[in-house]
Structure formats: structure tokens, C-alpha cells
Amino acid sequence: MTNCTETLEGYVVDIICIRKYPSNEMVERARAHTRDCGLAGHCAESGYGLIDEEGRVVLLDPKATLQVVNEIRNSDRDRGIKLQVKREMQTGGEMGTVEVKEVQQY
């Protein structure tokens, strides 16, 4: 197996909300997604995804959840929290999260 890594960047949104967003409103809704919603129990339990500026959605693996929750909690932003996620190929051929950090926005 080759060493495969990737770095993703986008607005963090819980999977419950991602499923409710119409595709043509994905970016706008992701920019407005609140910290409180992302930290709500049932939302955090659903897992997270990233939505980039083009509206592409990447669902994160369950191992990312605790790291994402910590970044959301520590963010100074109330909405539209943008994260950078580094992932590596895991045994079994799936990408697994190895690092999560907030992207500073100005």
C-alpha cells in the first residue's frame, strides 16, 4: 500500500444538518451554521463533514469527532467555523483523520 495523505478545508457542519440542506444552498448554509448547533448532543453524535467554497461535501470519519468538537468549542467564531483536516490512508483502504485545526478567517 502506498502512503496516501490529503488535506481538506471547509466549513464544519454536523451530518444531520448536511442532510437537510438543499444542494443549491449548501455553501450559504455552511457559512451560517452555528457553534451551538454543531455542539448539540444529537448533532455531534451524527458526526461531521466539511463543505468547501464550491459546495463539495466530504464526510469525516468517526475518529474525527472528538477533535472537531474540541476545535468548535475553542473557536472564537459563533458561526461559519472553517477547519483544516489532515487524513491518511488506513489499513482497510479508508481515509482516517490524523489532525484537525481551525482555519483563521479575517
mmCIF file of N, CA, C and O in Angstrom:
data_model
loop_
_atom_site.group_PDB
_atom_site.id
_atom_site.type_symbol
_atom_site.label_atom_id
_atom_site.label_comp_id
_atom_site.label_asym_id
_atom_site.label_seq_id
_atom_site.Cartn_x
_atom_site.Cartn_y
_atom_site.Cartn_z
ATOM 1 N N MET A 1 0.854 -1.180 0.000
ATOM 2 C CA MET A 1 0.000 0.000 0.000
ATOM 3 C C MET A 1 0.893 1.233 0.000
ATOM 4 O O MET A 1 1.878 1.308 0.714
ATOM 5 N N THR A 2 0.542 2.224 -0.784
ATOM 6 C CA THR A 2 1.304 3.462 -0.817
ATOM 7 C C THR A 2 0.835 4.388 0.289
ATOM 8 O O THR A 2 -0.305 4.316 0.736
ATOM 9 N N ASN A 3 1.726 5.267 0.724
ATOM 10 C CA ASN A 3 1.386 6.245 1.761
ATOM 11 C C ASN A 3 0.584 7.364 1.111
ATOM 12 O O ASN A 3 1.116 8.157 0.358
ATOM 13 N N CYS A 4 -0.687 7.427 1.401
ATOM 14 C CA CYS A 4 -1.584 8.407 0.796
ATOM 15 C C CYS A 4 -2.108 9.345 1.883
ATOM 16 O O CYS A 4 -2.653 8.889 2.882
ATOM 17 N N THR A 5 -1.911 10.644 1.683
ATOM 18 C CA THR A 5 -2.432 11.631 2.621
ATOM 19 C C THR A 5 -3.196 12.690 1.841
ATOM 20 O O THR A 5 -2.993 12.872 0.642
ATOM 21 N N GLU A 6 -4.070 13.400 2.549
ATOM 22 C CA GLU A 6 -4.792 14.513 1.943
ATOM 23 C C GLU A 6 -5.096 15.541 3.014
ATOM 24 O O GLU A 6 -5.206 15.213 4.192
ATOM 25 N N THR A 7 -5.202 16.782 2.576
ATOM 26 C CA THR A 7 -5.588 17.870 3.464
ATOM 27 C C THR A 7 -6.845 18.499 2.891
ATOM 28 O O THR A 7 -6.886 18.876 1.716
ATOM 29 N N LEU A 8 -7.876 18.583 3.715
ATOM 30 C CA LEU A 8 -9.172 19.140 3.326
ATOM 31 C C LEU A 8 -9.411 20.425 4.092
ATOM 32 O O LEU A 8 -8.927 20.585 5.207
ATOM 33 N N GLU A 9 -10.179 21.319 3.505
ATOM 34 C CA GLU A 9 -10.537 22.551 4.191
ATOM 35 C C GLU A 9 -11.975 22.902 3.851
ATOM 36 O O GLU A 9 -12.393 22.803 2.700
ATOM 37 N N GLY A 10 -12.731 23.299 4.866
ATOM 38 C CA GLY A 10 -14.108 23.697 4.628
ATOM 39 C C GLY A 10 -14.815 24.036 5.918
ATOM 40 O O GLY A 10 -14.254 23.925 7.013
ATOM 41 N N TYR A 11 -16.056 24.464 5.775
ATOM 42 C CA TYR A 11 -16.893 24.793 6.924
ATOM 43 C C TYR A 11 -17.370 23.489 7.551
ATOM 44 O O TYR A 11 -17.825 22.590 6.857
ATOM 45 N N VAL A 12 -17.271 23.402 8.868
ATOM 46 C CA VAL A 12 -17.685 22.191 9.548
ATOM 47 C C VAL A 12 -19.185 22.261 9.844
ATOM 48 O O VAL A 12 -19.695 23.268 10.329
ATOM 49 N N VAL A 13 -19.874 21.180 9.488
ATOM 50 C CA VAL A 13 -21.323 21.075 9.689
ATOM 51 C C VAL A 13 -21.611 19.639 10.117
ATOM 52 O O VAL A 13 -21.039 18.694 9.577
ATOM 53 N N ASP A 14 -22.506 19.489 11.082
ATOM 54 C CA ASP A 14 -22.885 18.144 11.505
ATOM 55 C C ASP A 14 -23.691 17.463 10.403
ATOM 56 O O ASP A 14 -24.316 18.117 9.566
ATOM 57 N N ILE A 15 -23.646 16.149 10.394
ATOM 58 C CA ILE A 15 -24.272 15.376 9.318
ATOM 59 C C ILE A 15 -25.790 15.543 9.307
ATOM 60 O O ILE A 15 -26.405 15.557 8.237
ATOM 61 N N ILE A 16 -26.415 15.717 10.469
ATOM 62 C CA ILE A 16 -27.867 15.948 10.491
ATOM 63 C C ILE A 16 -28.216 17.172 9.645
ATOM 64 O O ILE A 16 -29.141 17.135 8.831
ATOM 65 N N CYS A 17 -27.492 18.262 9.842
ATOM 66 C CA CYS A 17 -27.773 19.485 9.078
ATOM 67 C C CYS A 17 -27.406 19.330 7.607
ATOM 68 O O CYS A 17 -28.143 19.807 6.736
ATOM 69 N N ILE A 18 -26.292 18.675 7.314
ATOM 70 C CA ILE A 18 -25.899 18.469 5.913
ATOM 71 C C ILE A 18 -27.033 17.787 5.155
ATOM 72 O O ILE A 18 -27.350 18.170 4.033
ATOM 73 N N ARG A 19 -27.655 16.806 5.780
ATOM 74 C CA ARG A 19 -28.739 16.072 5.112
ATOM 75 C C ARG A 19 -29.957 16.942 4.856
ATOM 76 O O ARG A 19 -30.734 16.669 3.942
ATOM 77 N N LYS A 20 -30.137 17.997 5.642
ATOM 78 C CA LYS A 20 -31.307 18.875 5.481
ATOM 79 C C LYS A 20 -31.071 19.993 4.467
ATOM 80 O O LYS A 20 -32.026 20.569 3.972
ATOM 81 N N TYR A 21 -29.811 20.322 4.188
ATOM 82 C CA TYR A 21 -29.512 21.467 3.324
ATOM 83 C C TYR A 21 -29.764 21.138 1.855
ATOM 84 O O TYR A 21 -29.244 20.141 1.345
ATOM 85 N N PRO A 22 -30.510 21.983 1.147
ATOM 86 C CA PRO A 22 -30.643 21.818 -0.307
ATOM 87 C C PRO A 22 -29.272 22.039 -0.958
ATOM 88 O O PRO A 22 -28.495 22.889 -0.507
ATOM 89 N N SER A 23 -28.958 21.292 -1.987
ATOM 90 C CA SER A 23 -27.628 21.375 -2.605
ATOM 91 C C SER A 23 -27.300 22.781 -3.108
ATOM 92 O O SER A 23 -26.151 23.216 -3.035
ATOM 93 N N ASN A 24 -28.297 23.512 -3.578
ATOM 94 C CA ASN A 24 -28.030 24.855 -4.097
ATOM 95 C C ASN A 24 -27.824 25.891 -2.989
ATOM 96 O O ASN A 24 -27.484 27.037 -3.274
ATOM 97 N N GLU A 25 -28.034 25.505 -1.720
ATOM 98 C CA GLU A 25 -27.824 26.411 -0.587
ATOM 99 C C GLU A 25 -26.711 25.926 0.344
ATOM 100 O O GLU A 25 -26.517 26.480 1.431
ATOM 101 N N MET A 26 -25.984 24.905 -0.069
ATOM 102 C CA MET A 26 -25.014 24.243 0.800
ATOM 103 C C MET A 26 -23.968 25.212 1.364
ATOM 104 O O MET A 26 -23.729 25.241 2.571
ATOM 105 N N VAL A 27 -23.331 26.016 0.526
ATOM 106 C CA VAL A 27 -22.265 26.913 0.990
ATOM 107 C C VAL A 27 -22.835 28.004 1.889
ATOM 108 O O VAL A 27 -22.296 28.279 2.967
ATOM 109 N N GLU A 28 -23.920 28.612 1.455
ATOM 110 C CA GLU A 28 -24.552 29.675 2.252
ATOM 111 C C GLU A 28 -24.954 29.163 3.639
ATOM 112 O O GLU A 28 -24.705 29.818 4.647
ATOM 113 N N ARG A 29 -25.545 27.991 3.688
ATOM 114 C CA ARG A 29 -25.966 27.418 4.964
ATOM 115 C C ARG A 29 -24.765 27.033 5.826
ATOM 116 O O ARG A 29 -24.795 27.177 7.037
ATOM 117 N N ALA A 30 -23.706 26.526 5.196
ATOM 118 C CA ALA A 30 -22.499 26.145 5.945
ATOM 119 C C ALA A 30 -21.852 27.370 6.582
ATOM 120 O O ALA A 30 -21.391 27.315 7.723
ATOM 121 N N ARG A 31 -21.823 28.483 5.864
ATOM 122 C CA ARG A 31 -21.257 29.730 6.405
ATOM 123 C C ARG A 31 -22.064 30.227 7.601
ATOM 124 O O ARG A 31 -21.541 30.902 8.471
ATOM 125 N N ALA A 32 -23.344 29.900 7.641
ATOM 126 C CA ALA A 32 -24.225 30.371 8.714
ATOM 127 C C ALA A 32 -24.407 29.339 9.829
ATOM 128 O O ALA A 32 -25.031 29.643 10.847
ATOM 129 N N HIS A 33 -23.862 28.145 9.655
ATOM 130 C CA HIS A 33 -24.049 27.084 10.649
ATOM 131 C C HIS A 33 -23.429 27.499 11.977
ATOM 132 O O HIS A 33 -22.288 27.927 12.045
ATOM 133 N N THR A 34 -24.193 27.374 13.064
ATOM 134 C CA THR A 34 -23.757 27.905 14.356
ATOM 135 C C THR A 34 -22.961 26.904 15.190
ATOM 136 O O THR A 34 -23.121 25.688 15.046
ATOM 137 N N ARG A 35 -22.148 27.471 16.065
ATOM 138 C CA ARG A 35 -21.390 26.672 17.030
ATOM 139 C C ARG A 35 -22.366 25.862 17.898
ATOM 140 O O ARG A 35 -22.149 24.677 18.144
ATOM 141 N N ASP A 36 -23.430 26.512 18.382
ATOM 142 C CA ASP A 36 -24.375 25.843 19.265
ATOM 143 C C ASP A 36 -25.001 24.615 18.608
ATOM 144 O O ASP A 36 -25.154 23.577 19.248
ATOM 145 N N CYS A 37 -25.343 24.731 17.347
ATOM 146 C CA CYS A 37 -25.917 23.593 16.638
ATOM 147 C C CYS A 37 -24.877 22.481 16.525
ATOM 148 O O CYS A 37 -25.170 21.321 16.795
ATOM 149 N N GLY A 38 -23.662 22.824 16.146
ATOM 150 C CA GLY A 38 -22.609 21.828 15.984
ATOM 151 C C GLY A 38 -22.255 21.093 17.260
ATOM 152 O O GLY A 38 -21.772 19.965 17.228
ATOM 153 N N LEU A 39 -22.492 21.742 18.404
ATOM 154 C CA LEU A 39 -22.172 21.122 19.690
ATOM 155 C C LEU A 39 -23.366 20.446 20.357
ATOM 156 O O LEU A 39 -23.208 19.792 21.382
ATOM 157 N N ALA A 40 -24.564 20.618 19.789
ATOM 158 C CA ALA A 40 -25.750 19.968 20.354
ATOM 159 C C ALA A 40 -25.543 18.453 20.340
ATOM 160 O O ALA A 40 -24.967 17.902 19.393
ATOM 161 N N GLY A 41 -25.991 17.782 21.385
ATOM 162 C CA GLY A 41 -25.734 16.355 21.550
ATOM 163 C C GLY A 41 -26.049 15.495 20.345
ATOM 164 O O GLY A 41 -25.201 14.765 19.854
ATOM 165 N N HIS A 42 -27.277 15.581 19.837
ATOM 166 C CA HIS A 42 -27.667 14.723 18.716
ATOM 167 C C HIS A 42 -26.908 15.091 17.435
ATOM 168 O O HIS A 42 -26.645 14.231 16.610
ATOM 169 N N CYS A 43 -26.529 16.366 17.296
ATOM 170 C CA CYS A 43 -25.780 16.781 16.109
ATOM 171 C C CYS A 43 -24.349 16.246 16.172
ATOM 172 O O CYS A 43 -23.851 15.687 15.192
ATOM 173 N N ALA A 44 -23.708 16.405 17.315
ATOM 174 C CA ALA A 44 -22.342 15.898 17.474
ATOM 175 C C ALA A 44 -22.307 14.376 17.304
ATOM 176 O O ALA A 44 -21.378 13.836 16.696
ATOM 177 N N GLU A 45 -23.317 13.702 17.816
ATOM 178 C CA GLU A 45 -23.366 12.240 17.700
ATOM 179 C C GLU A 45 -23.506 11.790 16.248
ATOM 180 O O GLU A 45 -23.102 10.679 15.907
ATOM 181 N N SER A 46 -24.067 12.641 15.389
ATOM 182 C CA SER A 46 -24.254 12.265 13.990
ATOM 183 C C SER A 46 -22.947 12.279 13.209
ATOM 184 O O SER A 46 -22.855 11.692 12.133
ATOM 185 N N GLY A 47 -21.921 12.957 13.754
ATOM 186 C CA GLY A 47 -20.656 13.093 13.034
ATOM 187 C C GLY A 47 -20.625 14.407 12.276
ATOM 188 O O GLY A 47 -21.568 15.205 12.339
ATOM 189 N N TYR A 48 -19.536 14.618 11.540
ATOM 190 C CA TYR A 48 -19.326 15.898 10.871
ATOM 191 C C TYR A 48 -18.843 15.717 9.442
ATOM 192 O O TYR A 48 -18.300 14.682 9.076
ATOM 193 N N GLY A 49 -19.031 16.788 8.699
ATOM 194 C CA GLY A 49 -18.496 16.867 7.353
ATOM 195 C C GLY A 49 -17.962 18.261 7.124
ATOM 196 O O GLY A 49 -18.213 19.179 7.904
ATOM 197 N N LEU A 50 -17.211 18.410 6.045
ATOM 198 C CA LEU A 50 -16.711 19.713 5.629
ATOM 199 C C LEU A 50 -17.376 20.089 4.315
ATOM 200 O O LEU A 50 -17.540 19.249 3.433
ATOM 201 N N ILE A 51 -17.741 21.363 4.203
ATOM 202 C CA ILE A 51 -18.318 21.890 2.963
ATOM 203 C C ILE A 51 -17.382 22.976 2.474
ATOM 204 O O ILE A 51 -17.146 23.966 3.169
ATOM 205 N N ASP A 52 -16.834 22.799 1.259
ATOM 206 C CA ASP A 52 -15.897 23.786 0.738
ATOM 207 C C ASP A 52 -16.634 24.906 0.002
ATOM 208 O O ASP A 52 -17.862 24.891 -0.110
ATOM 209 N N GLU A 53 -15.894 25.874 -0.482
ATOM 210 C CA GLU A 53 -16.483 27.056 -1.129
ATOM 211 C C GLU A 53 -17.236 26.728 -2.415
ATOM 212 O O GLU A 53 -18.032 27.528 -2.885
ATOM 213 N N GLU A 54 -16.991 25.558 -3.007
ATOM 214 C CA GLU A 54 -17.716 25.147 -4.211
ATOM 215 C C GLU A 54 -18.934 24.290 -3.885
ATOM 216 O O GLU A 54 -19.633 23.834 -4.785
ATOM 217 N N GLY A 55 -19.160 24.045 -2.596
ATOM 218 C CA GLY A 55 -20.309 23.253 -2.184
ATOM 219 C C GLY A 55 -20.060 21.760 -2.130
ATOM 220 O O GLY A 55 -20.993 20.987 -1.917
ATOM 221 N N ARG A 56 -18.806 21.350 -2.308
ATOM 222 C CA ARG A 56 -18.482 19.926 -2.191
ATOM 223 C C ARG A 56 -18.503 19.524 -0.723
ATOM 224 O O ARG A 56 -18.031 20.258 0.133
ATOM 225 N N VAL A 57 -19.025 18.343 -0.465
ATOM 226 C CA VAL A 57 -19.154 17.825 0.898
ATOM 227 C C VAL A 57 -18.259 16.600 1.049
ATOM 228 O O VAL A 57 -18.286 15.708 0.210
ATOM 229 N N VAL A 58 -17.483 16.594 2.132
ATOM 230 C CA VAL A 58 -16.693 15.417 2.491
ATOM 231 C C VAL A 58 -17.071 15.042 3.920
ATOM 232 O O VAL A 58 -16.942 15.867 4.834
ATOM 233 N N LEU A 59 -17.570 13.820 4.086
ATOM 234 C CA LEU A 59 -17.911 13.347 5.422
ATOM 235 C C LEU A 59 -16.645 12.867 6.114
ATOM 236 O O LEU A 59 -15.805 12.213 5.505
ATOM 237 N N LEU A 60 -16.514 13.213 7.395
ATOM 238 C CA LEU A 60 -15.342 12.826 8.164
ATOM 239 C C LEU A 60 -15.593 11.517 8.892
ATOM 240 O O LEU A 60 -16.732 11.193 9.237
ATOM 241 N N ASP A 61 -14.530 10.800 9.148
ATOM 242 C CA ASP A 61 -14.630 9.524 9.837
ATOM 243 C C ASP A 61 -14.956 9.746 11.317
ATOM 244 O O ASP A 61 -14.720 10.830 11.852
ATOM 245 N N PRO A 62 -15.493 8.740 11.988
ATOM 246 C CA PRO A 62 -15.865 8.894 13.406
ATOM 247 C C PRO A 62 -14.708 9.304 14.317
ATOM 248 O O PRO A 62 -14.927 9.963 15.336
ATOM 249 N N LYS A 63 -13.474 8.928 13.969
ATOM 250 C CA LYS A 63 -12.330 9.314 14.798
ATOM 251 C C LYS A 63 -12.129 10.826 14.823
ATOM 252 O O LYS A 63 -11.500 11.349 15.735
ATOM 253 N N ALA A 64 -12.659 11.535 13.859
ATOM 254 C CA ALA A 64 -12.503 12.990 13.796
ATOM 255 C C ALA A 64 -13.399 13.707 14.795
ATOM 256 O O ALA A 64 -13.124 14.857 15.163
ATOM 257 N N THR A 65 -14.465 13.071 15.244
ATOM 258 C CA THR A 65 -15.499 13.753 16.019
ATOM 259 C C THR A 65 -14.971 14.472 17.246
ATOM 260 O O THR A 65 -15.257 15.660 17.444
ATOM 261 N N LEU A 66 -14.203 13.818 18.081
ATOM 262 C CA LEU A 66 -13.697 14.457 19.293
ATOM 263 C C LEU A 66 -12.809 15.653 18.968
ATOM 264 O O LEU A 66 -12.924 16.717 19.594
ATOM 265 N N GLN A 67 -11.953 15.514 17.964
ATOM 266 C CA GLN A 67 -11.082 16.624 17.554
ATOM 267 C C GLN A 67 -11.908 17.798 17.019
ATOM 268 O O GLN A 67 -11.616 18.951 17.309
ATOM 269 N N VAL A 68 -12.937 17.498 16.234
ATOM 270 C CA VAL A 68 -13.801 18.547 15.686
ATOM 271 C C VAL A 68 -14.533 19.266 16.817
ATOM 272 O O VAL A 68 -14.583 20.502 16.846
ATOM 273 N N VAL A 69 -15.087 18.516 17.756
ATOM 274 C CA VAL A 69 -15.788 19.123 18.893
ATOM 275 C C VAL A 69 -14.857 20.063 19.653
ATOM 276 O O VAL A 69 -15.245 21.185 20.008
ATOM 277 N N ASN A 70 -13.620 19.639 19.886
ATOM 278 C CA ASN A 70 -12.656 20.494 20.587
ATOM 279 C C ASN A 70 -12.377 21.779 19.815
ATOM 280 O O ASN A 70 -12.293 22.858 20.410
ATOM 281 N N GLU A 71 -12.242 21.697 18.512
ATOM 282 C CA GLU A 71 -11.988 22.892 17.699
ATOM 283 C C GLU A 71 -13.197 23.825 17.704
ATOM 284 O O GLU A 71 -13.045 25.044 17.772
ATOM 285 N N ILE A 72 -14.394 23.270 17.624
ATOM 286 C CA ILE A 72 -15.602 24.102 17.663
ATOM 287 C C ILE A 72 -15.687 24.811 19.015
ATOM 288 O O ILE A 72 -15.937 26.013 19.078
ATOM 289 N N ARG A 73 -15.476 24.071 20.091
ATOM 290 C CA ARG A 73 -15.525 24.669 21.439
ATOM 291 C C ARG A 73 -14.511 25.796 21.609
ATOM 292 O O ARG A 73 -14.787 26.784 22.266
ATOM 293 N N ASN A 74 -13.317 25.615 21.057
ATOM 294 C CA ASN A 74 -12.237 26.583 21.239
ATOM 295 C C ASN A 74 -12.269 27.734 20.241
ATOM 296 O O ASN A 74 -11.472 28.667 20.359
ATOM 297 N N SER A 75 -13.176 27.692 19.286
ATOM 298 C CA SER A 75 -13.250 28.738 18.269
ATOM 299 C C SER A 75 -13.799 30.041 18.850
ATOM 300 O O SER A 75 -14.652 30.034 19.739
ATOM 301 N N ASP A 76 -13.306 31.160 18.327
ATOM 302 C CA ASP A 76 -13.830 32.479 18.685
ATOM 303 C C ASP A 76 -15.077 32.830 17.869
ATOM 304 O O ASP A 76 -15.740 33.811 18.152
ATOM 305 N N ARG A 77 -15.362 32.028 16.848
ATOM 306 C CA ARG A 77 -16.488 32.308 15.957
ATOM 307 C C ARG A 77 -17.769 31.661 16.483
ATOM 308 O O ARG A 77 -17.738 30.572 17.037
ATOM 309 N N ASP A 78 -18.889 32.336 16.263
ATOM 310 C CA ASP A 78 -20.194 31.792 16.642
ATOM 311 C C ASP A 78 -20.847 31.018 15.509
ATOM 312 O O ASP A 78 -21.773 30.257 15.726
ATOM 313 N N ARG A 79 -20.367 31.248 14.293
ATOM 314 C CA ARG A 79 -20.933 30.571 13.110
ATOM 315 C C ARG A 79 -19.880 30.533 12.005
ATOM 316 O O ARG A 79 -18.917 31.282 12.040
ATOM 317 N N GLY A 80 -20.084 29.641 11.053
ATOM 318 C CA GLY A 80 -19.178 29.556 9.914
ATOM 319 C C GLY A 80 -17.756 29.182 10.295
ATOM 320 O O GLY A 80 -16.800 29.792 9.835
ATOM 321 N N ILE A 81 -17.611 28.161 11.126
ATOM 322 C CA ILE A 81 -16.285 27.731 11.571
ATOM 323 C C ILE A 81 -15.642 26.893 10.468
ATOM 324 O O ILE A 81 -16.211 25.900 10.010
ATOM 325 N N LYS A 82 -14.457 27.307 10.064
ATOM 326 C CA LYS A 82 -13.740 26.639 8.984
ATOM 327 C C LYS A 82 -12.594 25.823 9.580
ATOM 328 O O LYS A 82 -11.833 26.317 10.404
ATOM 329 N N LEU A 83 -12.502 24.568 9.135
ATOM 330 C CA LEU A 83 -11.469 23.681 9.638
ATOM 331 C C LEU A 83 -10.589 23.160 8.512
ATOM 332 O O LEU A 83 -11.023 23.061 7.366
ATOM 333 N N GLN A 84 -9.366 22.798 8.895
ATOM 334 C CA GLN A 84 -8.457 22.074 8.016
ATOM 335 C C GLN A 84 -8.279 20.689 8.638
ATOM 336 O O GLN A 84 -8.009 20.574 9.836
ATOM 337 N N VAL A 85 -8.453 19.657 7.836
ATOM 338 C CA VAL A 85 -8.369 18.281 8.315
ATOM 339 C C VAL A 85 -7.334 17.536 7.479
ATOM 340 O O VAL A 85 -7.402 17.540 6.252
ATOM 341 N N LYS A 86 -6.385 16.920 8.176
ATOM 342 C CA LYS A 86 -5.391 16.073 7.506
ATOM 343 C C LYS A 86 -5.792 14.627 7.731
ATOM 344 O O LYS A 86 -6.114 14.229 8.847
ATOM 345 N N ARG A 87 -5.766 13.870 6.627
ATOM 346 C CA ARG A 87 -6.148 12.458 6.695
ATOM 347 C C ARG A 87 -5.086 11.595 6.036
ATOM 348 O O ARG A 87 -4.389 12.038 5.134
ATOM 349 N N GLU A 88 -4.999 10.347 6.491
ATOM 350 C CA GLU A 88 -4.087 9.365 5.925
ATOM 351 C C GLU A 88 -4.842 8.074 5.632
ATOM 352 O O GLU A 88 -5.818 7.756 6.306
ATOM 353 N N MET A 89 -4.327 7.350 4.642
ATOM 354 C CA MET A 89 -4.904 6.052 4.304
ATOM 355 C C MET A 89 -4.675 5.087 5.463
ATOM 356 O O MET A 89 -3.570 4.984 5.991
ATOM 357 N N GLN A 90 -5.735 4.426 5.884
ATOM 358 C CA GLN A 90 -5.678 3.478 6.991
ATOM 359 C C GLN A 90 -5.710 2.051 6.448
ATOM 360 O O GLN A 90 -6.096 1.821 5.298
ATOM 361 N N THR A 91 -5.348 1.112 7.287
ATOM 362 C CA THR A 91 -5.483 -0.290 6.933
ATOM 363 C C THR A 91 -6.950 -0.542 6.603
ATOM 364 O O THR A 91 -7.830 -0.130 7.334
ATOM 365 N N GLY A 92 -7.197 -1.158 5.510
ATOM 366 C CA GLY A 92 -8.572 -1.388 5.079
ATOM 367 C C GLY A 92 -8.969 -0.448 3.954
ATOM 368 O O GLY A 92 -10.054 -0.546 3.414
ATOM 369 N N GLY A 93 -8.088 0.512 3.630
ATOM 370 C CA GLY A 93 -8.310 1.351 2.469
ATOM 371 C C GLY A 93 -9.170 2.582 2.659
ATOM 372 O O GLY A 93 -9.577 3.201 1.689
ATOM 373 N N GLU A 94 -9.470 2.959 3.906
ATOM 374 C CA GLU A 94 -10.263 4.170 4.134
ATOM 375 C C GLU A 94 -9.385 5.273 4.687
ATOM 376 O O GLU A 94 -8.387 5.015 5.358
ATOM 377 N N MET A 95 -9.777 6.517 4.422
ATOM 378 C CA MET A 95 -9.035 7.657 4.933
ATOM 379 C C MET A 95 -9.426 7.907 6.385
ATOM 380 O O MET A 95 -10.602 7.942 6.716
ATOM 381 N N GLY A 96 -8.421 8.091 7.247
ATOM 382 C CA GLY A 96 -8.655 8.359 8.662
ATOM 383 C C GLY A 96 -8.054 9.689 9.071
ATOM 384 O O GLY A 96 -6.964 10.060 8.630
ATOM 385 N N THR A 97 -8.752 10.413 9.903
ATOM 386 C CA THR A 97 -8.317 11.735 10.349
ATOM 387 C C THR A 97 -7.130 11.613 11.295
ATOM 388 O O THR A 97 -7.159 10.818 12.230
ATOM 389 N N VAL A 98 -6.105 12.446 11.056
ATOM 390 C CA VAL A 98 -4.940 12.470 11.940
ATOM 391 C C VAL A 98 -4.751 13.829 12.598
ATOM 392 O O VAL A 98 -4.089 13.928 13.622
ATOM 393 N N GLU A 99 -5.341 14.887 12.023
ATOM 394 C CA GLU A 99 -5.199 16.221 12.615
ATOM 395 C C GLU A 99 -6.357 17.106 12.187
ATOM 396 O O GLU A 99 -6.788 17.070 11.038
ATOM 397 N N VAL A 100 -6.841 17.924 13.137
ATOM 398 C CA VAL A 100 -7.907 18.882 12.862
ATOM 399 C C VAL A 100 -7.501 20.199 13.487
ATOM 400 O O VAL A 100 -7.110 20.237 14.649
ATOM 401 N N LYS A 101 -7.593 21.291 12.709
ATOM 402 C CA LYS A 101 -7.326 22.605 13.275
ATOM 403 C C LYS A 101 -8.189 23.653 12.584
ATOM 404 O O LYS A 101 -8.560 23.494 11.412
ATOM 405 N N GLU A 102 -8.498 24.691 13.327
ATOM 406 C CA GLU A 102 -9.316 25.766 12.776
ATOM 407 C C GLU A 102 -8.495 26.617 11.824
ATOM 408 O O GLU A 102 -7.316 26.882 12.057
ATOM 409 N N VAL A 103 -9.130 27.049 10.755
ATOM 410 C CA VAL A 103 -8.529 27.978 9.799
ATOM 411 C C VAL A 103 -8.933 29.374 10.220
ATOM 412 O O VAL A 103 -10.127 29.658 10.367
ATOM 413 N N GLN A 104 -7.976 30.217 10.456
ATOM 414 C CA GLN A 104 -8.279 31.601 10.852
ATOM 415 C C GLN A 104 -8.853 32.355 9.657
ATOM 416 O O GLN A 104 -8.303 32.321 8.575
ATOM 417 N N GLN A 105 -9.960 33.043 9.901
ATOM 418 C CA GLN A 105 -10.642 33.800 8.854
ATOM 419 C C GLN A 105 -10.628 35.283 9.243
ATOM 420 O O GLN A 105 -10.789 35.604 10.398
ATOM 421 N N TYR A 106 -10.440 36.094 8.266
ATOM 422 C CA TYR A 106 -10.399 37.543 8.547
ATOM 423 C C TYR A 106 -11.492 38.261 7.813
ATOM 424 O O TYR A 106 -12.037 37.880 6.887
#
